[in-house]
Amino acid sequence: MIEVEIISGRTIDQGKTVEEKLSDAYFKAVSYCEINEEDFRKLGLKDGDRVKVKTEFGEVVVFARVGEVPKGVVFIPMGPYANQVIADDTDGTGMPRFKGVRGTVEKTDESVKSVKELLGVE
Amino acid sequence: MAYAICTFCGNVCDDVEFDVNTQKGKKLCALGLAKFREKERIKSPMVDGKEVSYEEAIEKAVEILVSAKKPLLYGWASTVNEAIRYGVLLTEKVRGVYDQCASVCHAPGTLAVIEEGIPGGSLGAVKNRADMVIFWGSNPLEAHPRHPTRYSVMAKGFLIKNRKDRKVVVVDVRKTKSASMADKFIQIRPGYDYAIISALRALAKGEDIEADEVGGVPKEELAELAEEMKSAKYGVIFYGLGVTQSRGRDRNVENAVKLIQLLNRYTRWIIWPMRGHYNVVGAGEVPAWEVGYQYGIDFSRGYPRFSPAEFSAVEMLLRRDCDAMLVVSSDPAAHFPRKAVEHMKKIPVIQIDPFPNMTTLLSNVVIPSAVAGIEAEGNVYRMDGIVLRVKKLVDSQYWSDEKILHEMLKIVEEKLEG
């Protein structure tokens, strides 16, 4: 397990599939987490492995991949997976903190939920 | 091939072409092509999962809105001004709360503008004049792919002839795709935008700063950037959600505006937000010209009141303050924090949208609509406030947002007067 700062944001694949949220392509575009190469090795991860990301606001299982992020920072594309763990406090602005939330990342055998399972509806 | 105006991002590219029969386009970026391509639609209006007519779905939607104590009417960034106008009038009639996608996007910038104003300019001015362009917490290559070629990096203008005439800087916490097109990439630690902007303000004024580094950036690098900014002839900061969604939020933008005001004592600088949806500007401008505010507007007392701490969608949902929700051209179930979505599952939700999404999965009433820019026309605001009229390329069985909302408004008025 490592301590991280979680950020979320747009990607081109998230944008291309944003009007097809119930599709496999959207699922693939938003259900992963980019981790710095050194952190990735430290967690004993290989391609296709899953990680559990936890913050005081929730937890989520996503696929892990190496990305261009600094050590100690992970990136999850904006969408329902990132939103399980980002900060819902708005400090009176109405804006949740979608970027810069402290949490932990650990390797897990649990599977990644579909968007329907995530929402908890049929 | 028909001339079209793209309705994906805030660029609202007005030079694209698309053929609905062959599904081929010209000049469209990957996001624009995805927008115009045929995809799965909501087939029919539905009430509790049962297919009904438009009239029946609208009747049920009106019943929910009229009987709610405090309905939240949210979305609006992906439809045309004419539809948004009916949405504002509808919110007033049902004494609900109007909020729009910017409240989880660029609304902190609105708060900063209330405090400081905005030294702004059009994308045309940037194309023709800007010799220094800074993308701060924004990633145009993935969010606004044609922005660099049309306006800001490679664009050929009257005074700026080519890429060599421009200095391009990217400031971000991660090395984004956009960093690769910059002359200089400045990597900062998450949440340090405010401190770095403050340091730049001091350095630009000629003052020294005590720290050797701020937010992971060495003082020398900041001093060099401040000097380059002062010596530019016409500079622009295009800021993105890296600034508005991280620690500091509206205060980050306010501080950046102060930096720009300072730079204008030496040379010409502007600052502008990289707005996401093609008409998210309209979702703020239309209520502003109707009732005076851009978002987070409560009509429960019969007159408009603005307070993002109380009337923004996320705050309303977290406090379980609304007892019904109308969602127009948006997907809060996918884009709101988990806890806010929990309340959406407990109240009646009405959705108006062309495409099935996560909000569809928890909506009681679903009303499919025509896609603006392909199946319906109307006016929209480009990210810099320029109004463009998006086109209708093909006839459709679906009603436009404008028609659906106009019908809803008429029936609400009848019910309230009756």
Coordinates of C-alpha atoms in Angstrom, one line a residue:
Chain A
M1 CA 0.0 0.0 0.0
I2 CA 1.2 3.5 -0.8
E3 CA -0.1 6.9 0.1
V4 CA -1.0 9.1 -2.8
E5 CA -2.7 12.3 -4.0
I6 CA -5.5 11.5 -6.4
I7 CA -6.3 13.8 -9.4
S8 CA -9.0 13.3 -12.1
G9 CA -9.4 14.9 -15.5
R10 CA -10.4 14.6 -19.1
T11 CA -8.8 12.2 -21.6
I12 CA -9.4 12.0 -25.3
D13 CA -11.0 8.5 -24.9
Q14 CA -13.3 9.7 -22.1
G15 CA -14.4 12.5 -24.5
K16 CA -15.0 10.2 -27.4
T17 CA -17.2 7.9 -25.4
V18 CA -19.0 10.3 -23.2
E19 CA -22.3 10.0 -25.1
E20 CA -22.1 6.2 -24.8
K21 CA -21.8 5.8 -21.1
L22 CA -23.3 2.3 -21.1
S23 CA -20.9 1.0 -23.6
D24 CA -17.8 -1.2 -23.1
A25 CA -15.7 1.6 -24.7
Y26 CA -16.7 4.1 -22.0
F27 CA -16.0 1.5 -19.3
K28 CA -12.5 1.0 -20.6
A29 CA -12.0 4.8 -20.9
V30 CA -12.7 5.7 -17.3
S31 CA -12.1 2.6 -15.1
Y32 CA -8.3 2.8 -14.7
C33 CA -5.7 4.6 -12.7
E34 CA -2.4 5.9 -13.9
I35 CA 0.5 5.4 -11.5
N36 CA 4.1 6.5 -11.6
E37 CA 6.4 3.8 -12.8
E38 CA 8.4 3.6 -9.6
D39 CA 5.2 3.4 -7.5
F40 CA 3.8 0.8 -9.9
R41 CA 6.8 -1.5 -9.3
K42 CA 6.7 -0.8 -5.5
L43 CA 3.1 -2.1 -5.5
G44 CA 4.3 -5.3 -7.3
L45 CA 1.9 -4.6 -10.2
K46 CA 1.9 -5.8 -13.8
D47 CA -0.3 -4.8 -16.7
G48 CA -4.0 -5.8 -16.2
D49 CA -3.7 -5.9 -12.4
R50 CA -6.3 -4.1 -10.3
V51 CA -5.8 -1.7 -7.5
K52 CA -8.1 -0.5 -4.7
V53 CA -8.1 3.3 -4.3
K54 CA -9.3 4.6 -0.9
T55 CA -10.0 8.0 0.5
E56 CA -12.0 9.3 3.4
F57 CA -14.8 9.7 0.9
G58 CA -15.0 6.2 -0.5
E59 CA -13.2 3.4 -2.3
V60 CA -13.1 2.0 -5.8
V61 CA -11.4 -0.8 -7.6
V62 CA -9.8 0.1 -11.0
F63 CA -7.3 -1.2 -13.5
A64 CA -3.7 -0.1 -12.9
R65 CA -1.4 1.2 -15.6
V66 CA 1.8 3.2 -15.7
G67 CA 1.4 6.8 -16.6
E68 CA 3.2 10.2 -16.9
V69 CA 2.4 11.2 -13.3
P70 CA 4.8 12.2 -10.6
K71 CA 5.7 9.8 -7.7
G72 CA 2.9 9.8 -5.1
V73 CA 0.3 11.1 -7.6
V74 CA -2.3 9.0 -9.4
F75 CA -4.7 10.0 -12.1
I76 CA -8.2 8.6 -12.7
P77 CA -10.1 9.9 -15.8
M78 CA -13.1 12.0 -14.8
G79 CA -16.3 9.9 -14.4
P80 CA -18.1 7.5 -12.1
Y81 CA -14.9 5.7 -10.9
A82 CA -13.0 8.8 -9.9
N83 CA -16.2 10.1 -8.3
Q84 CA -16.3 7.3 -5.8
V85 CA -13.2 8.7 -4.1
I86 CA -12.9 12.4 -4.8
A87 CA -13.8 14.9 -2.0
D88 CA -17.5 15.9 -1.9
D89 CA -16.9 19.0 0.3
T90 CA -17.3 22.2 -1.7
D91 CA -16.1 24.8 0.9
G92 CA -19.3 26.7 0.1
T93 CA -18.4 27.1 -3.6
G94 CA -20.6 24.3 -4.9
M95 CA -17.5 22.7 -6.5
P96 CA -16.3 19.4 -5.1
R97 CA -12.6 18.8 -5.0
F98 CA -12.1 16.6 -8.1
K99 CA -8.3 17.1 -7.9
G100 CA -5.8 16.7 -5.1
V101 CA -7.4 14.3 -2.6
R102 CA -5.2 12.3 -0.3
G103 CA -5.7 8.5 -0.2
T104 CA -4.1 5.1 -0.5
V105 CA -3.6 2.7 -3.4
E106 CA -3.1 -1.1 -2.9
K107 CA -3.0 -4.2 -5.1
T108 CA -6.3 -6.1 -5.0
D109 CA -7.8 -9.3 -6.4
E110 CA -11.3 -7.8 -6.4
S111 CA -12.8 -7.2 -9.8
V112 CA -13.7 -3.8 -11.3
K113 CA -17.4 -3.1 -11.1
S114 CA -19.5 -2.2 -14.2
V115 CA -21.0 1.3 -14.3
K116 CA -24.4 -0.2 -13.4
E117 CA -22.9 -2.1 -10.4
L118 CA -21.2 1.0 -9.4
L119 CA -24.5 3.0 -9.4
G120 CA -26.2 0.1 -7.6
V121 CA -29.1 -0.2 -10.1
E122 CA -30.4 -2.9 -12.4
Chain B
M1 CA -21.1 16.7 -47.3
A2 CA -22.9 19.6 -45.5
Y3 CA -21.4 22.5 -43.6
A4 CA -21.9 22.1 -39.9
I5 CA -21.0 23.7 -36.6
C6 CA -19.6 21.3 -34.1
T7 CA -21.5 20.8 -30.8
F8 CA -19.0 19.0 -28.7
C9 CA -16.6 21.4 -26.9
G10 CA -16.4 25.1 -26.2
N11 CA -14.5 25.7 -29.5
V12 CA -17.8 25.3 -31.4
C13 CA -15.8 24.9 -34.6
D14 CA -17.7 26.6 -37.4
D15 CA -15.6 25.3 -40.3
V16 CA -16.5 21.6 -40.3
E17 CA -18.4 19.4 -42.7
F18 CA -20.3 16.2 -42.2
D19 CA -22.3 13.7 -44.3
V20 CA -25.0 12.0 -42.3
N21 CA -25.4 9.2 -45.0
T22 CA -21.8 8.2 -45.2
Q23 CA -21.0 9.2 -41.6
K24 CA -17.8 10.9 -42.9
G25 CA -16.6 14.4 -41.9
K26 CA -14.1 17.0 -42.8
K27 CA -11.9 19.0 -40.4
L28 CA -13.6 17.4 -37.3
C29 CA -11.3 16.3 -34.5
A30 CA -11.6 12.9 -32.8
L31 CA -14.2 14.3 -30.3
G32 CA -16.2 16.1 -33.1
L33 CA -16.3 12.9 -35.2
A34 CA -17.5 11.0 -32.1
K35 CA -20.2 13.7 -31.6
F36 CA -21.5 13.5 -35.2
R37 CA -21.3 9.7 -35.5
E38 CA -24.6 7.7 -35.1
K39 CA -24.9 6.0 -31.7
E40 CA -27.3 4.3 -29.4
R41 CA -30.3 6.5 -28.6
I42 CA -33.1 6.5 -26.1
K43 CA -35.8 5.0 -28.3
S44 CA -38.9 6.4 -26.8
P45 CA -40.2 8.5 -24.0
M46 CA -40.6 6.4 -20.9
V47 CA -42.4 6.6 -17.5
D48 CA -41.1 4.1 -14.9
G49 CA -39.5 2.0 -17.7
K50 CA -42.7 1.8 -19.8
E51 CA -42.8 3.3 -23.3
V52 CA -45.2 6.2 -23.6
S53 CA -45.9 9.1 -25.9
Y54 CA -44.2 12.5 -25.6
E55 CA -47.4 14.0 -24.4
E56 CA -47.8 11.4 -21.6
A57 CA -44.2 11.7 -20.5
I58 CA -44.4 15.5 -20.4
E59 CA -47.7 15.3 -18.4
K60 CA -46.0 13.0 -15.8
A61 CA -42.9 15.2 -15.7
V62 CA -45.0 18.3 -15.0
E63 CA -46.9 16.5 -12.3
I64 CA -43.6 15.7 -10.5
L65 CA -42.3 19.3 -10.9
V66 CA -45.5 21.0 -9.8
S67 CA -46.0 18.8 -6.7
A68 CA -42.4 19.0 -5.5
K69 CA -41.6 21.4 -2.7
K70 CA -38.2 22.3 -4.1
P71 CA -37.3 20.8 -7.4
L72 CA -33.8 21.1 -8.8
L73 CA -33.5 21.8 -12.5
Y74 CA -30.0 21.0 -13.6
G75 CA -27.8 20.5 -16.7
W76 CA -28.2 22.9 -19.7
A77 CA -24.6 22.9 -21.0
S78 CA -25.4 20.8 -24.1
T79 CA -28.4 22.5 -25.5
V80 CA -29.2 25.7 -27.2
N81 CA -30.0 29.1 -25.7
E82 CA -33.7 28.9 -26.7
A83 CA -34.2 25.7 -24.7
I84 CA -32.2 27.1 -21.7
R85 CA -34.5 30.2 -21.7
Y86 CA -37.6 28.0 -21.4
G87 CA -35.7 26.1 -18.6
V88 CA -35.1 29.3 -16.6
L89 CA -38.8 30.3 -17.0
L90 CA -39.9 26.8 -16.0
T91 CA -37.7 26.9 -12.9
E92 CA -39.2 30.3 -11.9
K93 CA -42.8 29.0 -12.4
V94 CA -42.3 25.8 -10.3
R95 CA -40.3 27.8 -7.7
G96 CA -37.4 25.5 -8.0
V97 CA -33.6 25.9 -8.2
Y98 CA -31.7 26.4 -11.5
D99 CA -28.2 25.1 -11.6
Q100 CA -25.9 24.1 -14.5
C101 CA -22.9 22.1 -15.3
A102 CA -20.5 24.9 -14.7
S103 CA -21.1 24.4 -11.0
V104 CA -18.8 21.4 -11.2
C105 CA -16.6 22.9 -13.9
H106 CA -15.8 26.6 -14.3
A107 CA -18.2 28.3 -11.9
P108 CA -15.4 29.1 -9.4
G109 CA -14.2 31.4 -12.3
T110 CA -17.6 33.1 -12.1
L111 CA -17.1 33.8 -8.4
A112 CA -13.7 35.2 -9.2
V113 CA -15.2 37.5 -11.9
I114 CA -17.7 38.8 -9.3
E115 CA -14.8 39.8 -7.1
E116 CA -12.3 41.1 -9.7
G117 CA -13.8 41.3 -13.1
I118 CA -12.0 39.6 -16.0
P119 CA -9.4 41.1 -18.3
G120 CA -10.5 39.1 -21.3
G121 CA -10.4 38.9 -25.1
S122 CA -11.8 36.8 -28.0
L123 CA -10.2 33.8 -29.5
G124 CA -9.8 35.9 -32.6
A125 CA -7.6 38.4 -30.7
V126 CA -5.5 35.6 -29.5
K127 CA -5.0 34.2 -33.0
N128 CA -4.0 37.5 -34.4
R129 CA -2.0 39.0 -31.6
A130 CA -0.8 36.7 -28.9
D131 CA 2.9 36.1 -28.8
M132 CA 2.8 34.3 -25.5
V133 CA 0.2 31.6 -24.6
I134 CA 0.1 29.9 -21.2
F135 CA -2.1 26.8 -20.7
W136 CA -2.5 26.6 -16.9
G137 CA -4.2 23.4 -15.6
S138 CA -5.7 22.9 -19.0
N139 CA -5.0 20.2 -21.6
P140 CA -6.3 21.4 -25.0
L141 CA -5.0 18.4 -27.0
E142 CA -7.4 16.1 -25.1
A143 CA -10.3 18.5 -24.2
H144 CA -10.3 21.0 -27.1
P145 CA -8.2 19.3 -29.8
R146 CA -8.5 22.1 -32.4
H147 CA -7.9 25.0 -30.1
P148 CA -4.1 25.0 -30.7
T149 CA -4.4 24.9 -34.5
R150 CA -7.4 27.3 -34.8
Y151 CA -6.6 29.9 -32.2
S152 CA -3.7 29.6 -29.9
V153 CA -0.5 27.7 -30.9
M154 CA -0.1 27.0 -34.6
A155 CA -2.8 29.5 -35.8
K156 CA -1.7 32.0 -38.4
G157 CA -2.9 35.5 -37.5
F158 CA -2.4 39.1 -38.8
L159 CA 0.4 39.9 -36.5
I160 CA 1.5 36.5 -35.5
K161 CA 2.5 34.7 -38.7
N162 CA 3.4 31.3 -37.4
R163 CA 4.3 29.0 -34.5
K164 CA 7.8 30.6 -34.2
D165 CA 6.3 33.9 -33.4
R166 CA 4.7 32.5 -30.2
K167 CA 6.1 31.3 -26.9
V168 CA 3.9 28.5 -25.5
V169 CA 4.0 27.4 -21.8
V170 CA 2.1 24.6 -20.2
V171 CA 1.7 24.6 -16.4
D172 CA 0.4 21.4 -14.9
V173 CA 0.8 18.8 -12.2
R174 CA 1.3 16.0 -14.8
K175 CA 3.0 15.9 -18.1
T176 CA -0.1 16.0 -20.3
K177 CA -0.2 15.5 -24.1
S178 CA -0.4 19.3 -24.4
A179 CA 3.0 19.6 -22.6
S180 CA 4.6 18.1 -25.7
M181 CA 3.6 21.1 -27.9
A182 CA 5.0 23.7 -25.4
D183 CA 8.3 25.5 -25.5
K184 CA 8.3 25.2 -21.8
F185 CA 6.6 22.8 -19.4
I186 CA 6.4 23.8 -15.7
Q187 CA 5.4 20.9 -13.4
I188 CA 3.8 22.0 -10.2
R189 CA 2.7 20.1 -7.1
P190 CA -1.1 19.5 -6.9
G191 CA -2.9 22.3 -4.9
Y192 CA 0.0 24.9 -5.2
D193 CA -1.5 27.1 -8.0
Y194 CA -2.4 29.9 -5.6
A195 CA 1.1 30.0 -4.0
I196 CA 2.8 30.0 -7.4
I197 CA 0.6 32.8 -8.8
S198 CA 1.4 34.8 -5.6
A199 CA 5.1 34.2 -6.2
L200 CA 4.8 35.3 -9.8
R201 CA 2.9 38.5 -8.7
A202 CA 5.8 39.4 -6.3
L203 CA 8.5 38.6 -8.9
A204 CA 6.7 40.6 -11.6
K205 CA 6.6 43.6 -9.3
G206 CA 10.3 43.3 -8.9
E207 CA 10.1 42.0 -5.3
D208 CA 12.1 39.1 -4.0
I209 CA 10.6 35.9 -2.5
E210 CA 12.2 34.2 0.5
A211 CA 11.5 30.6 -0.5
D212 CA 13.9 28.8 -2.9
E213 CA 11.1 27.0 -4.5
V214 CA 7.3 27.3 -4.6
G215 CA 5.0 24.3 -5.3
G216 CA 7.9 22.3 -6.6
V217 CA 9.1 25.1 -9.0
P218 CA 12.6 26.7 -8.3
K219 CA 12.6 30.4 -7.7
E220 CA 14.9 31.0 -10.8
E221 CA 12.3 29.3 -13.1
L222 CA 9.5 31.4 -11.7
A223 CA 11.6 34.6 -12.0
E224 CA 12.3 33.7 -15.7
L225 CA 8.6 33.1 -16.4
A226 CA 7.6 36.4 -14.7
E227 CA 10.2 38.2 -16.9
E228 CA 9.0 36.5 -20.1
M229 CA 5.4 37.5 -19.2
K230 CA 6.4 41.1 -18.7
S231 CA 8.3 41.3 -22.0
A232 CA 5.5 39.7 -24.1
K233 CA 3.5 42.1 -26.4
Y234 CA 0.2 40.3 -26.0
G235 CA -0.1 37.4 -23.6
V236 CA -2.9 35.0 -22.6
I237 CA -3.5 32.5 -19.8
F238 CA -6.0 29.9 -20.8
Y239 CA -6.9 28.2 -17.5
G240 CA -8.6 24.9 -17.0
L241 CA -10.1 22.7 -14.4
G242 CA -6.7 22.1 -12.9
V243 CA -7.2 25.6 -11.4
T244 CA -10.9 25.5 -10.5
Q245 CA -11.2 21.9 -9.2
S246 CA -8.2 21.8 -6.9
R247 CA -7.4 23.5 -3.5
G248 CA -8.2 27.2 -3.7
R249 CA -10.8 26.9 -6.5
D250 CA -12.3 30.4 -7.0
R251 CA -9.4 32.0 -5.1
N252 CA -6.9 30.5 -7.6
V253 CA -8.7 32.3 -10.4
E254 CA -9.0 35.5 -8.5
N255 CA -5.3 35.5 -7.8
A256 CA -4.6 34.8 -11.5
V257 CA -6.8 37.7 -12.5
K258 CA -4.8 40.0 -10.1
L259 CA -1.6 38.8 -11.8
I260 CA -3.1 39.7 -15.2
Q261 CA -4.1 43.1 -13.9
L262 CA -0.6 43.7 -12.7
L263 CA 0.9 42.6 -16.0
N264 CA -1.3 45.1 -17.8
R265 CA 0.7 47.9 -16.1
Y266 CA 3.6 46.8 -18.3
T267 CA 2.1 45.2 -21.4
R268 CA -1.1 43.6 -22.6
W269 CA -2.3 40.4 -21.1
I270 CA -5.7 38.6 -20.9
I271 CA -7.0 35.5 -19.1
W272 CA -9.8 33.2 -20.2
P273 CA -11.3 29.9 -19.1
M274 CA -11.2 26.8 -21.4
R275 CA -14.9 26.1 -21.3
G276 CA -15.9 22.5 -21.8
H277 CA -19.3 21.9 -23.3
Y278 CA -20.3 23.6 -26.5
N279 CA -22.9 25.8 -24.8
V280 CA -21.9 25.8 -21.1
V281 CA -21.4 29.6 -21.6
G282 CA -25.0 29.9 -22.6
A283 CA -26.1 27.9 -19.6
G284 CA -24.8 30.8 -17.5
E285 CA -25.4 33.7 -19.9
V286 CA -29.1 33.0 -20.5
P287 CA -30.1 32.9 -16.8
A288 CA -27.9 36.0 -16.3
W289 CA -29.8 38.0 -18.9
E290 CA -33.2 36.6 -17.7
V291 CA -32.8 36.8 -13.9
G292 CA -29.3 38.3 -13.1
Y293 CA -27.3 35.2 -12.0
Q294 CA -25.4 32.5 -13.8
Y295 CA -26.0 29.4 -11.6
G296 CA -27.1 28.2 -8.2
I297 CA -30.3 30.3 -8.4
D298 CA -33.3 29.7 -6.1
F299 CA -36.8 30.8 -6.9
S300 CA -38.6 29.4 -3.9
R301 CA -39.5 32.8 -2.6
G302 CA -40.8 33.9 -6.0
Y303 CA -37.7 36.0 -6.8
P304 CA -34.2 34.9 -7.8
R305 CA -31.5 34.4 -5.1
F306 CA -27.9 33.4 -5.8
S307 CA -25.9 31.3 -3.3
P308 CA -23.6 28.5 -4.5
A309 CA -23.1 27.3 -0.9
E310 CA -26.9 26.6 -0.7
F311 CA -28.2 26.3 -4.3
S312 CA -25.5 24.5 -6.3
A313 CA -26.6 21.1 -7.3
V314 CA -24.0 19.2 -5.3
E315 CA -24.8 21.1 -2.1
M316 CA -28.5 20.6 -2.6
L317 CA -28.1 16.9 -3.1
L318 CA -25.6 16.4 -0.2
R319 CA -28.0 18.2 2.1
R320 CA -31.0 16.3 0.6
D321 CA -32.6 19.7 0.0
C322 CA -34.4 18.9 -3.2
D323 CA -37.3 16.5 -3.5
A324 CA -37.3 16.1 -7.3
M325 CA -34.9 16.7 -10.1
L326 CA -35.1 17.6 -13.8
V327 CA -31.8 16.8 -15.7
V328 CA -31.4 18.4 -19.2
S329 CA -28.6 17.3 -21.5
S330 CA -26.3 16.3 -18.7
D331 CA -25.3 13.2 -16.7
P332 CA -24.9 14.1 -13.0
A333 CA -25.2 10.4 -12.0
A334 CA -21.8 9.9 -13.7
H335 CA -20.2 13.2 -12.9
F336 CA -21.2 14.1 -9.3
P337 CA -19.5 12.8 -6.1
R338 CA -20.9 9.4 -4.9
K339 CA -22.7 10.8 -1.9
A340 CA -24.6 13.4 -4.1
V341 CA -25.7 10.6 -6.4
E342 CA -27.1 8.7 -3.5
H343 CA -29.8 11.3 -3.0
M344 CA -30.7 11.3 -6.7
K345 CA -31.6 7.6 -6.2
K346 CA -34.2 8.5 -3.6
I347 CA -36.1 11.3 -5.4
P348 CA -38.1 11.3 -8.6
V349 CA -35.8 12.2 -11.5
I350 CA -36.9 13.4 -15.0
Q351 CA -34.3 13.2 -17.8
I352 CA -34.3 15.0 -21.2
D353 CA -31.4 13.7 -23.3
P354 CA -30.6 12.2 -26.7
F355 CA -28.5 9.4 -25.3
P356 CA -28.9 6.7 -22.6
N357 CA -26.4 7.4 -19.7
M358 CA -26.0 6.7 -16.0
T359 CA -28.7 9.2 -15.1
T360 CA -31.2 7.3 -17.4
L361 CA -30.6 4.3 -15.1
L362 CA -32.2 6.1 -12.2
S363 CA -34.7 8.3 -13.9
N364 CA -38.5 7.8 -13.5
V365 CA -39.4 9.8 -16.6
V366 CA -37.1 9.7 -19.6
I367 CA -37.7 12.1 -22.6
P368 CA -35.5 11.6 -25.6
S369 CA -34.5 14.7 -27.5
A370 CA -33.0 15.7 -30.8
V371 CA -29.2 16.3 -31.0
A372 CA -28.6 20.1 -31.4
G373 CA -26.2 20.8 -34.3
I374 CA -27.3 17.6 -36.1
E375 CA -31.1 17.3 -35.7
A376 CA -32.0 20.6 -34.2
E377 CA -30.9 24.2 -34.6
G378 CA -30.4 27.1 -32.2
N379 CA -28.0 29.7 -30.9
V380 CA -25.0 28.8 -28.7
Y381 CA -22.1 30.8 -27.1
R382 CA -18.6 29.8 -28.1
M383 CA -16.2 29.7 -25.1
D384 CA -15.3 33.3 -25.6
G385 CA -18.9 34.5 -25.7
I386 CA -19.3 34.7 -29.5
V387 CA -22.8 33.6 -30.5
L388 CA -23.0 31.0 -33.3
R389 CA -26.2 29.4 -34.8
V390 CA -25.8 25.6 -34.9
K391 CA -27.4 23.9 -37.8
K392 CA -29.9 21.2 -38.4
L393 CA -28.5 18.6 -40.9
V394 CA -31.2 16.0 -40.9
D395 CA -34.9 15.5 -40.0
S396 CA -35.5 13.4 -36.9
Q397 CA -38.4 11.7 -35.1
Y398 CA -37.2 13.3 -31.8
W399 CA -38.5 16.5 -30.4
S400 CA -35.9 19.3 -29.8
D401 CA -35.1 20.3 -26.2
E402 CA -36.7 23.7 -27.1
K403 CA -40.0 22.1 -28.1
I404 CA -40.1 19.7 -25.1
L405 CA -39.4 22.5 -22.6
H406 CA -41.8 24.9 -24.2
E407 CA -44.6 22.2 -23.9
M408 CA -43.6 21.6 -20.3
L409 CA -43.8 25.3 -19.5
K410 CA -47.2 25.7 -21.2
I411 CA -48.7 22.8 -19.2
V412 CA -47.1 24.0 -15.9
E413 CA -48.7 27.4 -16.5
E414 CA -52.1 25.8 -17.2
K415 CA -51.9 23.7 -14.1
L416 CA -50.8 26.5 -11.8
E417 CA -53.5 28.9 -13.2
G418 CA -56.1 26.2 -13.2

